[in-house]
Coordinates of C-alpha atoms in Angstrom, one line a residue:
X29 CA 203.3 84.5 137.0
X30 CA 199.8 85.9 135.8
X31 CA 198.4 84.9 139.2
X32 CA 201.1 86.8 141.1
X33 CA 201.2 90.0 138.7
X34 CA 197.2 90.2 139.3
X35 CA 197.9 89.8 142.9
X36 CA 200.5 92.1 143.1
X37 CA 197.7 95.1 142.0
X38 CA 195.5 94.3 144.8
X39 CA 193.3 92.0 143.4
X40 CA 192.2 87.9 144.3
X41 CA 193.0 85.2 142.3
X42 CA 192.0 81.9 142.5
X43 CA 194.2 79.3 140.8
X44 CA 192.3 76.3 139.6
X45 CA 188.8 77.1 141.1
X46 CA 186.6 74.5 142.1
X47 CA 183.5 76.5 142.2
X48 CA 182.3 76.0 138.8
X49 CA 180.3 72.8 138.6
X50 CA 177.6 71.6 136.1
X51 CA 179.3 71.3 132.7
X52 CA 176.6 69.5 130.3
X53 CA 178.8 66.7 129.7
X54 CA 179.3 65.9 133.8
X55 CA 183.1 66.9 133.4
X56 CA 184.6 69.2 135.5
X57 CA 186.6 71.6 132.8
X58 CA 187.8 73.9 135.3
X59 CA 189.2 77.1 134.0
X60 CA 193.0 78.1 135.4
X61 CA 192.5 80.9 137.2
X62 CA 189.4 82.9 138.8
X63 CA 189.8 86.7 139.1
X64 CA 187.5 89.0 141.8
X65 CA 186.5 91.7 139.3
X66 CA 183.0 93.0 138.7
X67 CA 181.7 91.0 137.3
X68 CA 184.0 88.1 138.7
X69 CA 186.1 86.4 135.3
X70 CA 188.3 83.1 134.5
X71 CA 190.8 82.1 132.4
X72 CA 191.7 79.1 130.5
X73 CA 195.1 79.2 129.6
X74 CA 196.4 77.6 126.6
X75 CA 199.6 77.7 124.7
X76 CA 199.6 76.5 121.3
X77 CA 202.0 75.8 118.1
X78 CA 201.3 77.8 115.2
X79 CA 200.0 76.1 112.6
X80 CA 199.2 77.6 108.4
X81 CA 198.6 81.1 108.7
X82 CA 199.7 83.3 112.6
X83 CA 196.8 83.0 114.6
X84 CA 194.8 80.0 112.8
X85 CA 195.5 77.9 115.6
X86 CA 194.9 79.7 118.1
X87 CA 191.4 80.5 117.2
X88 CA 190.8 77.2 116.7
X89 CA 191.9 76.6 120.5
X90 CA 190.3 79.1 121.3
X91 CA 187.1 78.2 120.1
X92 CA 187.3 74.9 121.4
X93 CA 188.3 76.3 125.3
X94 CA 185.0 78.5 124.3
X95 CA 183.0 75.4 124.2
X96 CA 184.2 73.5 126.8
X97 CA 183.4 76.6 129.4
X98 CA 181.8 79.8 128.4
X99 CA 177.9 78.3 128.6
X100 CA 178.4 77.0 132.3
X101 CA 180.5 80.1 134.0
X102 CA 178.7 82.7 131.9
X103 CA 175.4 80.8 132.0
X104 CA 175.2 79.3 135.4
X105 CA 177.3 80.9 137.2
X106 CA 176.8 84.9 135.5
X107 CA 181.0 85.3 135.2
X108 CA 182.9 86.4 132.4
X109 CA 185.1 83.9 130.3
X110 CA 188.2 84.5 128.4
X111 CA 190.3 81.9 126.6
X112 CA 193.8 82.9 127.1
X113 CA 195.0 81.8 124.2
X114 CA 198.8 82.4 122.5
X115 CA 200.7 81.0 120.2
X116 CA 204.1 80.2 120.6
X117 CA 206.3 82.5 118.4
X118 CA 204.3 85.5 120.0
X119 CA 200.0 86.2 118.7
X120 CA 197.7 86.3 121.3
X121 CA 194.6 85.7 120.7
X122 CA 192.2 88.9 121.1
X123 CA 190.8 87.0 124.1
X124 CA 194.2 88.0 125.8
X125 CA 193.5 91.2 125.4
X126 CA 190.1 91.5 126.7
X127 CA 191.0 90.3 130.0
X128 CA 193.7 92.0 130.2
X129 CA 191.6 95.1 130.0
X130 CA 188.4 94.1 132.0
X131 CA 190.9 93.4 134.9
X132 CA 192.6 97.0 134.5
X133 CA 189.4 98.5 134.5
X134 CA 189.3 97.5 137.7
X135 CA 191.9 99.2 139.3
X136 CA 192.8 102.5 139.8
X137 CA 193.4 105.1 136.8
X138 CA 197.0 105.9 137.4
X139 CA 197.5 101.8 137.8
X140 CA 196.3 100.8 134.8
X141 CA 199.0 101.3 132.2
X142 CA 201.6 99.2 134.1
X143 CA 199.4 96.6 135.2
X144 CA 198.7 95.9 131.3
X145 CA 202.1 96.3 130.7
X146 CA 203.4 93.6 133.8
X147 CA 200.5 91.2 132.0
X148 CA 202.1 91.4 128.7
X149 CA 205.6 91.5 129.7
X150 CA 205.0 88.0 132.0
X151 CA 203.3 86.5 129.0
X152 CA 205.9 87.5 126.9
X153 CA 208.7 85.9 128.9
X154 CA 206.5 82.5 129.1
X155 CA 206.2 82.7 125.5
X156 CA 210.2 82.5 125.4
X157 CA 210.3 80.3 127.8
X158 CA 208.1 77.7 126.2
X159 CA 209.8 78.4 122.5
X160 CA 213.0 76.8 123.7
X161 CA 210.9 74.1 125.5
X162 CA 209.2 73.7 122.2
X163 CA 212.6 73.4 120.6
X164 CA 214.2 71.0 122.4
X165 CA 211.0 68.5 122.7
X166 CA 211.3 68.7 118.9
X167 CA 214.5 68.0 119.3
X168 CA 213.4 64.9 121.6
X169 CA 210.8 63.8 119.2
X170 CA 211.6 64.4 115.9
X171 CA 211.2 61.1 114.5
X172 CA 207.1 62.0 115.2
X173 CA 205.0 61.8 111.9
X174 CA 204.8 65.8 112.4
X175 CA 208.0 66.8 114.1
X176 CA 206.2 67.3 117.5
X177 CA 204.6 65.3 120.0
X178 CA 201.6 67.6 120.5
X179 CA 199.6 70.6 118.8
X180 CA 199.1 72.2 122.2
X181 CA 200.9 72.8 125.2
X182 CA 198.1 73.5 127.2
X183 CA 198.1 75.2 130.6
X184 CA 201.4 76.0 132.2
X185 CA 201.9 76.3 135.6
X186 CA 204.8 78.7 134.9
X187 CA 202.0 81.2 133.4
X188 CA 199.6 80.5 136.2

């Protein structure tokens, strides 16, 4: 859905990109989507569960997708990294947001508004979408020490 929606303003996408190569650990940690802006950014999408306080977790997800990627495609390959990071009952991480406007500042003037508000409208409706997924895996799992088989649902091909 992002994919499409950044496509649908005129600008590339790449979905799963293969160009970034030399993480320090030898692991290929591709990010989820590659967008042609200047300069060129990627994503690493990431839905999580909110855990404690709104937004706790998804820092903490945040920070780990930060590690994994920013120091070999800002680094190596000079791009911009954003881990796009949300929790499920709605916060987005302020990672979100930055994207969202360094690709609008790409397009024309009189484009920009509804672009930004076609990117937060399709994460909104994955965000509902993955809510009643998250309810009924409970459901499926609930005899799990935590009530929930994982802490993250990580990378969605419905949000690509």
């Amino acid at each position: 859905a992002l994919a499409q929606t950044i496509r649908e303003f005129g600008i590339a996408v790449w979905i799963e990109p293969t160009e970034y190569t030399g993480y320090p650990d030898g692991i290929s940690h591709r990010p989820d989507l590659a967008v042609d802006t200047i300069p060129p950014a990627a994503i690493d999408i990431c839905v999580c569960k909110q855990i404690g306080r709104v937004g706790d977790n998804a820092k903490e997800s945040a920070d780990r997708k930060n590690k994994e990627n920013k120091g070999t495609i800002e680094g190596k390959h000079k791009n911009r990294f954003f881990p796009y990071v949300c929790e499920v009952f709605g916060h987005l991480n302020g990672h979100v947001t930055s994207f969202i406007n360094h690709v609008a500042y790409c397009l024309p003037f009189h484009r920009r508004n509804e672009f930004k508000f076609q990117m937060y409208l399709k994460t909104s409706v994955i965000l509902a979408k993955q809510r009643n997924l998250m309810i009924t895996t409970e459901r499926n799992f609930s005899n799990n020490n935590n009530g929930f088989h994982t802490n993250n649902i990580d990378c969605f091909v419905s949000l690509l």
